[in-house]
mmCIF file of C-alpha atoms in Angstrom:
data_model
loop_
_atom_site.group_PDB
_atom_site.id
_atom_site.type_symbol
_atom_site.label_atom_id
_atom_site.label_comp_id
_atom_site.label_asym_id
_atom_site.label_seq_id
_atom_site.Cartn_x
_atom_site.Cartn_y
_atom_site.Cartn_z
ATOM 1 C CA MET J 1 0.148 -0.190 -0.162
ATOM 2 C CA ALA J 2 1.796 3.598 -0.978
ATOM 3 C CA PRO J 3 1.872 5.736 2.143
ATOM 4 C CA VAL J 4 -0.966 7.980 2.594
ATOM 5 C CA GLY J 5 -0.245 11.636 2.855
ATOM 6 C CA PRO J 6 -1.538 13.554 5.937
ATOM 7 C CA ARG J 7 -5.371 14.674 5.372
ATOM 8 C CA SER J 8 -6.483 18.509 5.803
ATOM 9 C CA GLY J 9 -8.356 19.513 8.709
ATOM 10 C CA ASP J 10 -11.347 20.819 6.530
ATOM 11 C CA ALA J 11 -11.168 17.105 4.819
ATOM 12 C CA ILE J 12 -11.835 15.335 7.990
ATOM 13 C CA PHE J 13 -14.239 17.846 9.452
ATOM 14 C CA ALA J 14 -16.224 17.010 6.495
ATOM 15 C CA ASN J 15 -16.388 13.558 7.565
ATOM 16 C CA MET J 16 -16.824 13.614 11.117
ATOM 17 C CA GLU J 17 -20.511 13.033 12.726
ATOM 18 C CA ARG J 18 -21.508 16.065 13.649
ATOM 19 C CA VAL J 19 -24.156 17.304 16.570
ATOM 20 C CA ASN J 20 -26.153 20.161 16.482
ATOM 21 C CA ALA J 21 -23.685 23.291 17.623
ATOM 22 C CA GLU J 22 -26.250 24.964 20.280
ATOM 23 C CA LEU J 23 -26.276 21.135 21.889
ATOM 24 C CA PHE J 24 -22.813 21.006 22.433
ATOM 25 C CA THR J 25 -22.419 24.803 23.445
ATOM 26 C CA LEU J 26 -25.027 23.954 26.024
ATOM 27 C CA THR J 27 -23.830 21.209 27.457
ATOM 28 C CA TYR J 28 -20.528 22.494 27.938
ATOM 29 C CA GLY J 29 -22.143 25.635 29.504
ATOM 30 C CA ALA J 30 -24.606 23.338 31.903
ATOM 31 C CA THR J 31 -20.974 21.308 32.921
ATOM 32 C CA VAL J 32 -19.438 24.356 33.875
ATOM 33 C CA ARG J 33 -21.901 25.914 35.885
ATOM 34 C CA GLN J 34 -22.451 22.401 37.674
ATOM 35 C CA LEU J 35 -18.885 22.400 38.678
ATOM 36 C CA LEU J 36 -19.389 26.218 39.907
ATOM 37 C CA THR J 37 -21.955 25.091 41.993
ATOM 38 C CA ASP J 38 -20.278 21.552 43.606
ATOM 39 C CA LEU J 39 -17.032 23.108 43.664
ATOM 40 C CA GLU J 40 -17.806 26.809 44.869
ATOM 41 C CA GLU J 41 -13.989 27.734 44.502
ATOM 42 C CA VAL J 42 -13.231 29.185 40.549
ATOM 43 C CA ASP J 43 -9.887 27.979 41.178
ATOM 44 C CA GLU J 44 -10.941 24.339 41.579
ATOM 45 C CA VAL J 45 -13.326 24.913 38.575
ATOM 46 C CA ASN J 46 -10.769 25.813 36.439
ATOM 47 C CA LYS J 47 -8.591 22.640 37.651
ATOM 48 C CA GLN J 48 -10.941 20.339 37.377
ATOM 49 C CA LEU J 49 -12.220 21.307 33.805
ATOM 50 C CA ASP J 50 -8.223 20.858 33.029
ATOM 51 C CA GLN J 51 -8.165 17.820 34.347
ATOM 52 C CA MET J 52 -11.081 16.866 32.494
ATOM 53 C CA GLY J 53 -9.751 18.021 29.515
ATOM 54 C CA TYR J 54 -6.871 15.945 30.354
ATOM 55 C CA ASN J 55 -8.344 13.042 30.487
ATOM 56 C CA ILE J 56 -10.299 13.435 27.142
ATOM 57 C CA GLY J 57 -6.750 14.299 25.664
ATOM 58 C CA ILE J 58 -4.926 11.007 26.747
ATOM 59 C CA ARG J 59 -7.810 9.267 24.374
ATOM 60 C CA LEU J 60 -8.759 12.010 21.825
ATOM 61 C CA VAL J 61 -4.941 12.047 20.512
ATOM 62 C CA ASP J 62 -5.341 8.412 19.322
ATOM 63 C CA GLU J 63 -8.797 8.959 17.321
ATOM 64 C CA PHE J 64 -6.492 12.304 15.827
ATOM 65 C CA LEU J 65 -3.634 10.088 14.748
ATOM 66 C CA ALA J 66 -5.871 7.629 13.381
ATOM 67 C CA LYS J 67 -7.745 10.103 11.190
ATOM 68 C CA SER J 68 -5.277 12.150 9.939
ATOM 69 C CA ASN J 69 -2.892 10.046 8.988
ATOM 70 C CA VAL J 70 -0.395 12.592 10.397
ATOM 71 C CA SER J 71 2.883 10.915 10.873
ATOM 72 C CA ARG J 72 5.913 11.940 13.377
ATOM 73 C CA CYS J 73 6.550 15.650 13.654
ATOM 74 C CA VAL J 74 10.092 16.791 13.198
ATOM 75 C CA ASP J 75 10.425 19.275 15.898
ATOM 76 C CA PHE J 76 7.668 21.238 18.695
ATOM 77 C CA LYS J 77 7.291 23.811 15.435
ATOM 78 C CA GLU J 78 5.376 21.088 13.255
ATOM 79 C CA THR J 79 3.417 19.794 16.130
ATOM 80 C CA ALA J 80 2.190 23.074 17.307
ATOM 81 C CA GLU J 81 1.050 23.838 13.566
ATOM 82 C CA VAL J 82 -0.363 20.574 13.345
ATOM 83 C CA ILE J 83 -2.464 20.844 16.442
ATOM 84 C CA ALA J 84 -3.437 24.423 15.274
ATOM 85 C CA LYS J 85 -4.447 23.861 11.593
ATOM 86 C CA VAL J 86 -5.448 20.052 11.616
ATOM 87 C CA GLY J 87 -6.567 19.548 15.364
ATOM 88 C CA PHE J 88 -8.714 22.252 15.843
ATOM 89 C CA LYS J 89 -10.371 22.333 12.757
ATOM 90 C CA MET J 90 -11.187 18.192 13.315
ATOM 91 C CA PHE J 91 -12.799 18.823 16.673
ATOM 92 C CA LEU J 92 -14.074 22.028 16.692
ATOM 93 C CA GLY J 93 -14.198 23.297 13.242
ATOM 94 C CA VAL J 94 -12.494 26.324 13.678
ATOM 95 C CA THR J 95 -8.955 27.238 12.493
ATOM 96 C CA ALA J 96 -6.026 28.511 14.729
ATOM 97 C CA SER J 97 -2.705 30.173 13.934
ATOM 98 C CA VAL J 98 0.623 29.686 15.548
ATOM 99 C CA THR J 99 2.389 33.089 16.947
ATOM 100 C CA ASN J 100 5.149 34.332 19.269
ATOM 101 C CA TRP J 101 7.465 31.762 18.912
ATOM 102 C CA ASP J 102 10.338 31.989 21.360
ATOM 103 C CA ALA J 103 13.964 31.968 20.472
ATOM 104 C CA ASP J 104 14.544 28.550 21.397
ATOM 105 C CA GLY J 105 11.200 26.938 19.859
ATOM 106 C CA THR J 106 10.051 25.608 22.663
ATOM 107 C CA CYS J 107 7.009 27.988 23.612
ATOM 108 C CA CYS J 108 4.499 29.735 21.684
ATOM 109 C CA SER J 109 0.906 31.159 21.261
ATOM 110 C CA ILE J 110 -1.857 29.044 19.776
ATOM 111 C CA VAL J 111 -4.470 31.639 18.741
ATOM 112 C CA LEU J 112 -8.150 31.474 18.514
ATOM 113 C CA GLU J 113 -10.490 33.480 16.584
ATOM 114 C CA ASP J 114 -13.748 32.030 16.846
ATOM 115 C CA ASN J 115 -14.494 29.769 19.652
ATOM 116 C CA PRO J 116 -17.942 27.842 19.786
ATOM 117 C CA LEU J 117 -17.896 26.958 23.618
ATOM 118 C CA VAL J 118 -18.591 30.551 24.240
ATOM 119 C CA ASP J 119 -20.897 31.543 21.925
ATOM 120 C CA PHE J 120 -23.447 32.386 24.721
ATOM 121 C CA VAL J 121 -21.374 33.397 27.287
ATOM 122 C CA GLU J 122 -21.181 35.940 29.809
ATOM 123 C CA LEU J 123 -19.048 36.097 32.610
ATOM 124 C CA PRO J 124 -20.544 37.559 35.582
ATOM 125 C CA ASP J 125 -18.504 39.549 38.497
ATOM 126 C CA THR J 126 -18.612 36.699 40.742
ATOM 127 C CA CYS J 127 -16.209 34.670 38.331
ATOM 128 C CA GLN J 128 -13.791 36.680 36.799
ATOM 129 C CA GLY J 129 -11.363 34.535 37.870
ATOM 130 C CA LEU J 130 -12.611 31.574 35.885
ATOM 131 C CA TYR J 131 -11.211 30.366 32.792
ATOM 132 C CA TYR J 132 -13.963 29.394 31.165
ATOM 133 C CA CYS J 133 -12.316 27.340 28.171
ATOM 134 C CA ASN J 134 -9.837 25.527 30.459
ATOM 135 C CA ILE J 135 -10.815 22.468 29.081
ATOM 136 C CA LEU J 136 -8.999 23.271 26.015
ATOM 137 C CA SER J 137 -5.997 23.378 27.537
ATOM 138 C CA GLY J 138 -6.243 20.055 29.211
ATOM 139 C CA VAL J 139 -7.009 18.241 26.047
ATOM 140 C CA ILE J 140 -4.200 19.846 24.400
ATOM 141 C CA ARG J 141 -1.882 19.052 27.448
ATOM 142 C CA GLY J 142 -3.295 15.658 27.589
ATOM 143 C CA ALA J 143 -2.937 14.908 23.815
ATOM 144 C CA LEU J 144 0.845 16.327 23.798
ATOM 145 C CA GLU J 145 1.866 13.854 26.738
ATOM 146 C CA MET J 146 0.818 11.060 24.744
ATOM 147 C CA VAL J 147 2.914 11.690 21.822
ATOM 148 C CA SER J 148 6.543 9.951 21.856
ATOM 149 C CA ASN J 149 9.595 12.454 21.660
ATOM 150 C CA THR J 150 11.687 11.011 19.026
ATOM 151 C CA SER J 151 15.350 11.733 18.607
ATOM 152 C CA SER J 152 15.056 15.382 16.982
ATOM 153 C CA PHE J 153 13.356 16.747 19.918
ATOM 154 C CA ALA J 154 16.347 14.944 21.862
ATOM 155 C CA GLN J 155 18.574 16.924 23.473
ATOM 156 C CA PRO J 156 22.305 15.967 23.132
ATOM 157 C CA SER J 157 22.894 15.685 27.007
ATOM 158 C CA ILE J 158 20.366 12.899 27.270
ATOM 159 C CA PRO J 159 21.936 9.344 26.295
ATOM 160 C CA SER J 160 20.086 7.896 23.435
ATOM 161 C CA PHE J 161 18.739 5.307 24.806
ATOM 162 C CA LEU J 162 16.409 7.658 27.107
ATOM 163 C CA TRP J 163 14.936 9.561 23.729
ATOM 164 C CA ASP J 164 11.714 8.352 23.919
ATOM 165 C CA VAL J 165 9.832 10.332 26.147
ATOM 166 C CA SER J 166 6.536 12.115 26.212
ATOM 167 C CA LEU J 167 6.020 15.750 25.876
ATOM 168 C CA LYS J 168 5.350 17.371 28.881
ATOM 169 C CA THR J 169 3.759 20.959 28.320
ATOM 170 C CA GLU J 170 2.193 23.549 30.449
ATOM 171 C CA VAL J 171 -0.730 25.270 28.393
ATOM 172 C CA THR J 172 -1.971 28.660 29.871
ATOM 173 C CA TRP J 173 -4.592 31.136 28.622
ATOM 174 C CA ILE J 174 -2.895 34.399 27.773
ATOM 175 C CA ARG J 175 -5.862 36.139 26.255
ATOM 176 C CA ASP J 176 -9.505 35.683 26.779
ATOM 177 C CA VAL J 177 -12.447 37.231 24.763
ATOM 178 C CA LEU J 178 -14.505 36.622 27.863
ATOM 179 C CA ARG J 179 -12.172 38.841 30.186
ATOM 180 C CA GLY J 180 -11.998 41.440 27.540
ATOM 181 C CA ASP J 181 -9.463 40.593 25.104
ATOM 182 C CA ASP J 182 -9.617 40.614 21.189
ATOM 183 C CA ALA J 183 -8.988 36.734 20.605
ATOM 184 C CA TYR J 184 -8.264 33.378 22.677
ATOM 185 C CA GLU J 185 -4.644 33.144 23.165
ATOM 186 C CA LEU J 186 -3.218 29.871 24.397
ATOM 187 C CA GLN J 187 0.418 29.444 25.323
ATOM 188 C CA VAL J 188 1.860 26.210 25.262
ATOM 189 C CA LYS J 189 5.149 25.603 26.546
ATOM 190 C CA LEU J 190 7.407 22.634 26.121
ATOM 191 C CA VAL J 191 8.797 21.969 29.592
ATOM 192 C CA LYS J 192 12.249 20.659 29.229
ATOM 193 C CA GLN J 193 12.264 16.980 29.828
ATOM 194 C CA VAL J 194 14.498 14.988 32.316
ATOM 195 C CA PRO J 195 14.371 11.724 32.185
ATOM 196 C CA GLU J 196 13.761 9.948 35.651
ATOM 197 C CA GLU J 197 16.499 8.356 36.975
ATOM 198 C CA TYR J 198 16.377 4.758 37.867
ATOM 199 C CA PRO J 199 17.176 3.556 41.404
ATOM 200 C CA TYR J 200 20.110 1.938 41.534
ATOM 201 C CA LYS J 201 19.933 -1.826 42.814
ATOM 202 C CA ASP J 202 22.614 -4.141 43.273
ATOM 203 C CA ASP J 203 21.941 -7.692 43.572
ATOM 204 C CA GLU J 204 24.224 -8.349 46.429
ATOM 205 C CA MET A 1 -11.675 -19.206 2.700
ATOM 206 C CA ALA A 2 -10.123 -17.686 6.009
ATOM 207 C CA ALA A 3 -7.568 -15.179 4.534
ATOM 208 C CA ILE A 4 -7.117 -13.971 8.435
ATOM 209 C CA TYR A 5 -6.407 -16.292 10.890
ATOM 210 C CA SER A 6 -6.540 -14.007 14.237
ATOM 211 C CA LEU A 7 -6.437 -10.598 15.937
ATOM 212 C CA TYR A 8 -4.568 -9.070 18.408
ATOM 213 C CA ILE A 9 -4.088 -5.943 20.194
ATOM 214 C CA ILE A 10 -1.416 -5.359 22.572
ATOM 215 C CA ASN A 11 -1.111 -2.495 25.276
ATOM 216 C CA LYS A 12 1.464 -0.280 25.607
ATOM 217 C CA SER A 13 3.158 -2.250 28.448
ATOM 218 C CA GLY A 14 2.871 -5.661 26.349
ATOM 219 C CA GLY A 15 -0.384 -6.927 27.709
ATOM 220 C CA LEU A 16 -2.696 -8.706 25.456
ATOM 221 C CA ILE A 17 -6.285 -6.451 25.485
ATOM 222 C CA PHE A 18 -7.985 -7.727 22.786
ATOM 223 C CA TYR A 19 -7.639 -11.317 21.305
ATOM 224 C CA LYS A 20 -9.850 -12.895 18.429
ATOM 225 C CA ASP A 21 -9.463 -15.542 15.911
ATOM 226 C CA TYR A 22 -11.423 -16.394 12.599
ATOM 227 C CA GLY A 23 -9.955 -19.499 11.322
ATOM 228 C CA SER A 24 -9.982 -23.142 13.206
ATOM 229 C CA ALA A 25 -6.230 -23.477 12.062
ATOM 230 C CA GLY A 26 -4.114 -22.274 15.007
ATOM 231 C CA ARG A 27 -6.517 -21.517 17.604
ATOM 232 C CA MET A 28 -4.904 -20.705 21.111
ATOM 233 C CA ASP A 29 -5.989 -20.828 24.372
ATOM 234 C CA THR A 30 -6.115 -17.937 26.720
ATOM 235 C CA ASN A 31 -2.718 -18.588 28.297
ATOM 236 C CA ASP A 32 -0.890 -18.795 24.806
ATOM 237 C CA SER A 33 -2.121 -15.979 23.542
ATOM 238 C CA LEU A 34 -1.350 -13.777 26.341
ATOM 239 C CA ARG A 35 2.515 -15.049 26.082
ATOM 240 C CA VAL A 36 2.564 -14.575 22.376
ATOM 241 C CA ALA A 37 1.508 -11.231 22.928
ATOM 242 C CA SER A 38 4.039 -10.299 25.663
ATOM 243 C CA LEU A 39 6.892 -11.899 23.393
ATOM 244 C CA TRP A 40 5.764 -9.767 20.230
ATOM 245 C CA HIS A 41 5.793 -6.909 22.117
ATOM 246 C CA SER A 42 9.426 -7.655 23.233
ATOM 247 C CA MET A 43 10.838 -8.978 19.911
ATOM 248 C CA HIS A 44 8.893 -5.408 18.319
ATOM 249 C CA ALA A 45 11.273 -3.372 20.448
ATOM 250 C CA ILE A 46 14.250 -5.315 20.072
ATOM 251 C CA SER A 47 13.904 -5.136 16.425
ATOM 252 C CA GLN A 48 13.728 -1.250 16.787
ATOM 253 C CA GLN A 49 16.990 -1.550 18.838
ATOM 254 C CA LEU A 50 18.501 -3.422 15.758
ATOM 255 C CA SER A 51 17.805 -1.227 13.313
ATOM 256 C CA PRO A 52 21.333 0.530 12.383
ATOM 257 C CA THR A 53 19.652 4.044 11.752
ATOM 258 C CA THR A 54 17.470 6.025 14.381
ATOM 259 C CA GLY A 55 13.713 6.443 13.907
ATOM 260 C CA CYS A 56 12.781 3.008 13.507
ATOM 261 C CA SER A 57 9.496 1.675 14.785
ATOM 262 C CA GLY A 58 9.710 -1.454 14.732
ATOM 263 C CA ILE A 59 8.640 -4.859 12.706
ATOM 264 C CA GLU A 60 5.489 -3.732 10.337
ATOM 265 C CA LEU A 61 5.700 -7.125 8.504
ATOM 266 C CA LEU A 62 6.578 -10.924 9.375
ATOM 267 C CA GLU A 63 6.647 -13.417 6.747
ATOM 268 C CA ALA A 64 6.545 -17.177 6.943
ATOM 269 C CA ASP A 65 5.683 -19.790 5.236
ATOM 270 C CA THR A 66 2.739 -20.649 6.201
ATOM 271 C CA PHE A 67 1.362 -17.338 7.453
ATOM 272 C CA ASP A 68 2.194 -13.278 7.118
ATOM 273 C CA LEU A 69 1.889 -11.233 10.501
ATOM 274 C CA HIS A 70 1.008 -7.756 9.842
ATOM 275 C CA CYS A 71 1.753 -5.349 12.952
ATOM 276 C CA PHE A 72 0.524 -1.779 13.218
ATOM 277 C CA GLN A 73 1.816 0.285 16.009
ATOM 278 C CA SER A 74 0.341 3.760 17.204
ATOM 279 C CA LEU A 75 2.427 6.423 17.522
ATOM 280 C CA THR A 76 0.988 7.486 21.277
ATOM 281 C CA ALA A 77 3.424 6.618 23.724
ATOM 282 C CA PRO A 78 3.280 5.422 27.570
ATOM 283 C CA ARG A 79 2.512 8.216 30.285
ATOM 284 C CA THR A 80 5.536 6.582 32.459
ATOM 285 C CA PRO A 81 8.814 7.096 31.055
ATOM 286 C CA SER A 82 10.817 3.631 30.472
ATOM 287 C CA VAL A 83 14.111 2.923 29.498
ATOM 288 C CA LEU A 84 15.149 1.316 26.126
ATOM 289 C CA ILE A 85 17.800 -1.450 26.630
ATOM 290 C CA ASP A 86 21.011 -0.120 25.034
ATOM 291 C CA PHE A 87 22.687 -2.728 22.934
ATOM 292 C CA SER A 88 25.678 -1.057 22.477
ATOM 293 C CA LYS A 89 26.364 -1.909 26.118
ATOM 294 C CA LEU A 90 26.207 -5.525 25.261
ATOM 295 C CA ASN A 91 29.977 -5.781 25.933
ATOM 296 C CA GLU A 92 29.833 -3.833 28.905
ATOM 297 C CA MET A 93 27.176 -6.619 30.078
ATOM 298 C CA ALA A 94 29.886 -9.692 29.084
ATOM 299 C CA HIS A 95 32.593 -8.076 31.102
ATOM 300 C CA TYR A 96 30.031 -7.768 33.681
ATOM 301 C CA GLU A 97 29.203 -11.367 33.513
ATOM 302 C CA ALA A 98 32.756 -12.929 33.030
ATOM 303 C CA TYR A 99 33.836 -10.503 36.562
ATOM 304 C CA THR A 100 31.191 -11.150 38.944
ATOM 305 C CA GLY A 101 29.929 -14.290 38.019
ATOM 306 C CA CYS A 102 26.391 -12.928 37.972
ATOM 307 C CA THR A 103 24.343 -12.883 34.996
ATOM 308 C CA VAL A 104 23.464 -10.612 32.459
ATOM 309 C CA TYR A 105 19.821 -10.633 34.362
ATOM 310 C CA SER A 106 21.315 -9.230 36.929
ATOM 311 C CA TRP A 107 22.885 -6.587 35.027
ATOM 312 C CA PHE A 108 19.757 -5.591 33.946
ATOM 313 C CA ARG A 109 18.534 -5.344 37.289
ATOM 314 C CA ARG A 110 21.758 -3.060 38.366
ATOM 315 C CA CYS A 111 20.698 -0.785 35.557
ATOM 316 C CA GLY A 112 17.199 -0.704 36.840
ATOM 317 C CA VAL A 113 15.756 -1.962 33.755
ATOM 318 C CA LEU A 114 13.774 -4.765 35.278
ATOM 319 C CA SER A 115 11.096 -4.027 37.607
ATOM 320 C CA GLY A 116 11.516 -7.281 39.553
ATOM 321 C CA SER A 117 9.737 -9.725 36.698
ATOM 322 C CA LEU A 118 11.645 -13.055 36.170
ATOM 323 C CA TRP A 119 11.860 -13.433 32.083
ATOM 324 C CA GLY A 120 13.556 -11.492 29.514
ATOM 325 C CA CYS A 121 10.201 -11.009 27.825
ATOM 326 C CA ASP A 122 9.142 -8.503 30.726
ATOM 327 C CA LEU A 123 12.330 -6.286 30.157
ATOM 328 C CA ALA A 124 10.677 -2.686 30.603
ATOM 329 C CA TYR A 125 12.373 -1.200 27.433
ATOM 330 C CA ALA A 126 8.406 -0.262 26.253
ATOM 331 C CA GLY A 127 10.265 3.209 25.021
ATOM 332 C CA ALA A 128 8.572 4.137 22.063
ATOM 333 C CA ALA A 129 5.698 1.586 22.376
ATOM 334 C CA GLY A 130 2.256 2.726 21.919
ATOM 335 C CA THR A 131 -0.465 0.347 21.242
ATOM 336 C CA LYS A 132 0.219 -2.309 18.740
ATOM 337 C CA PHE A 133 -2.387 -4.287 16.664
ATOM 338 C CA PHE A 134 -1.753 -7.232 14.479
ATOM 339 C CA VAL A 135 -3.250 -9.688 12.110
ATOM 340 C CA VAL A 136 -2.052 -13.226 11.488
ATOM 341 C CA CYS A 137 -2.806 -14.059 8.105
ATOM 342 C CA GLU A 138 -2.669 -16.175 4.984
ATOM 343 C CA PRO A 139 0.651 -15.503 2.945
ATOM 344 C CA GLY A 140 0.211 -12.852 0.769
ATOM 345 C CA THR A 141 -3.092 -11.517 2.042
ATOM 346 C CA PRO A 142 -3.675 -8.193 0.142
ATOM 347 C CA HIS A 143 -4.539 -4.908 2.287
ATOM 348 C CA MET A 144 -3.725 -5.722 5.810
ATOM 349 C CA GLU A 145 -2.230 -2.382 5.883
ATOM 350 C CA SER A 146 -5.491 -0.730 5.438
ATOM 351 C CA LEU A 147 -7.299 -3.254 7.558
ATOM 352 C CA LEU A 148 -5.466 -2.400 10.336
ATOM 353 C CA LYS A 149 -6.036 1.233 10.180
ATOM 354 C CA VAL A 150 -9.689 0.847 9.893
ATOM 355 C CA ILE A 151 -9.123 -1.302 13.352
ATOM 356 C CA TYR A 152 -7.552 1.156 14.774
ATOM 357 C CA GLU A 153 -9.737 3.777 14.021
ATOM 358 C CA LEU A 154 -12.753 1.467 14.973
ATOM 359 C CA TYR A 155 -10.565 1.228 18.203
ATOM 360 C CA THR A 156 -10.573 5.036 18.725
ATOM 361 C CA ASP A 157 -14.227 5.071 18.465
ATOM 362 C CA TYR A 158 -15.684 2.529 19.945
ATOM 363 C CA VAL A 159 -13.033 1.673 22.684
ATOM 364 C CA LEU A 160 -11.323 4.792 23.669
ATOM 365 C CA LYS A 161 -14.537 7.159 23.318
ATOM 366 C CA ASN A 162 -16.663 4.819 25.787
ATOM 367 C CA PRO A 163 -16.458 6.597 29.170
ATOM 368 C CA PHE A 164 -16.761 3.146 31.163
ATOM 369 C CA TYR A 165 -13.451 1.577 29.336
ATOM 370 C CA GLU A 166 -10.456 2.039 31.422
ATOM 371 C CA MET A 167 -7.512 2.588 29.459
ATOM 372 C CA GLU A 168 -4.885 -0.264 29.009
ATOM 373 C CA MET A 169 -7.488 -2.740 30.206
ATOM 374 C CA PRO A 170 -8.831 -5.561 28.045
ATOM 375 C CA ILE A 171 -11.422 -4.512 25.665
ATOM 376 C CA ARG A 172 -14.934 -5.195 26.439
ATOM 377 C CA CYS A 173 -16.939 -3.219 24.276
ATOM 378 C CA GLU A 174 -19.726 -4.579 22.225
ATOM 379 C CA LEU A 175 -19.887 -2.160 19.662
ATOM 380 C CA PHE A 176 -16.164 -2.506 19.016
ATOM 381 C CA ASP A 177 -16.809 -6.161 18.273
ATOM 382 C CA ILE A 178 -19.596 -5.763 15.871
ATOM 383 C CA ASN A 179 -18.237 -2.974 14.064
ATOM 384 C CA LEU A 180 -14.947 -5.097 13.869
ATOM 385 C CA SER A 181 -16.705 -8.446 12.639
ATOM 386 C CA GLN A 182 -18.181 -6.049 9.997
ATOM 387 C CA ALA A 183 -14.658 -4.495 8.739
ATOM 388 C CA ILE A 184 -13.393 -7.988 8.527
ATOM 389 C CA GLN A 185 -16.209 -9.093 6.571
ATOM 390 C CA LYS A 186 -16.139 -6.589 4.390
ATOM 391 C CA ASP A 187 -12.297 -7.134 3.710
ATOM 392 C CA ARG A 188 -13.060 -11.283 2.972
ATOM 393 C CA VAL A 189 -15.670 -10.209 0.715
ATOM 394 C CA ALA A 190 -13.489 -7.439 -0.947
ATOM 395 C CA LEU A 191 -10.702 -10.553 -0.941
ATOM 396 C CA LEU A 192 -13.121 -13.359 -2.530
ATOM 397 C CA GLY A 193 -14.445 -11.033 -4.859
ATOM 398 C CA ARG A 194 -11.062 -10.049 -6.471
#
């Protein structure tokens, strides 16, 4: 079988089963609302949303790989582009752009112009600290953690047989329309990966 | 005609999470299939290490005179980093054995590679291991790569999206079974119609 090239986000999105956007938006809204009622603290809700996203991400990444035919990315830059162009399109139907790279290519911003999660949302004064879309940052973090790091990502200081480690990232919101900014901006920062030290055990 | 003999799905640490056989020949009991799965997991990892160039993702096709084995591995890696054995250190291992009288096994233990299990096939060199899907089929059966791709998609749809499925655990999802039989059936029809 000839190798199949990566499919575009639009093509996959066209073939995905879809639900009514309002049902999706309202379900998410109800979830956030319920979390606020249950947990009371806005910070706790942020944490919980991130954790929920993480749990989704570690499963979703397989579907992404299965349906997009994306093969291994060469570096973190390509990874970010693929998330923005293919991932967001495929699952949310929106396109994102990647900007604000730092000098060593380990930190960037994913900017969303449009965000179906927030269609009817106005943050009340009591919830000013809430990152309403925190589930998205969790999804990205979870998905990246499941993708193995290959040699080209590796730092020379790490022995080659330890290169295969997952991509640990920190994902934070920089801009949020609900908080009065002009777009949604997620900062994705690759955390330098230091392989775990294994306990040295002697037989004797 | 039974073109496909059996299908295995192995989780990231080499445990068999799904097994189904389709032919009367080569039927295996549960213990055997579990053993074969964990052995394949290890062989797959060793094949990556044997590669003279970096970036090898392991055995994709094994051809024998009576069967073909096609293997597909997902790109997702385990959440806990594990260690790959550096086979360039074989010399060092041999020296260790000669000088200390201890076996290579204990050398592995010294390096912290073994997590205390008994056999070589349990070596924790699952570094780049994703979920592995493999089919055993008649020699020369075509379209197996695309069938494995389809099975992977079914797995993402009907196993991973099932909120009650625990990751890495044996797959007991009826929807997956149904859709899988359909996919295999379709493949058989395509084979017969050629």
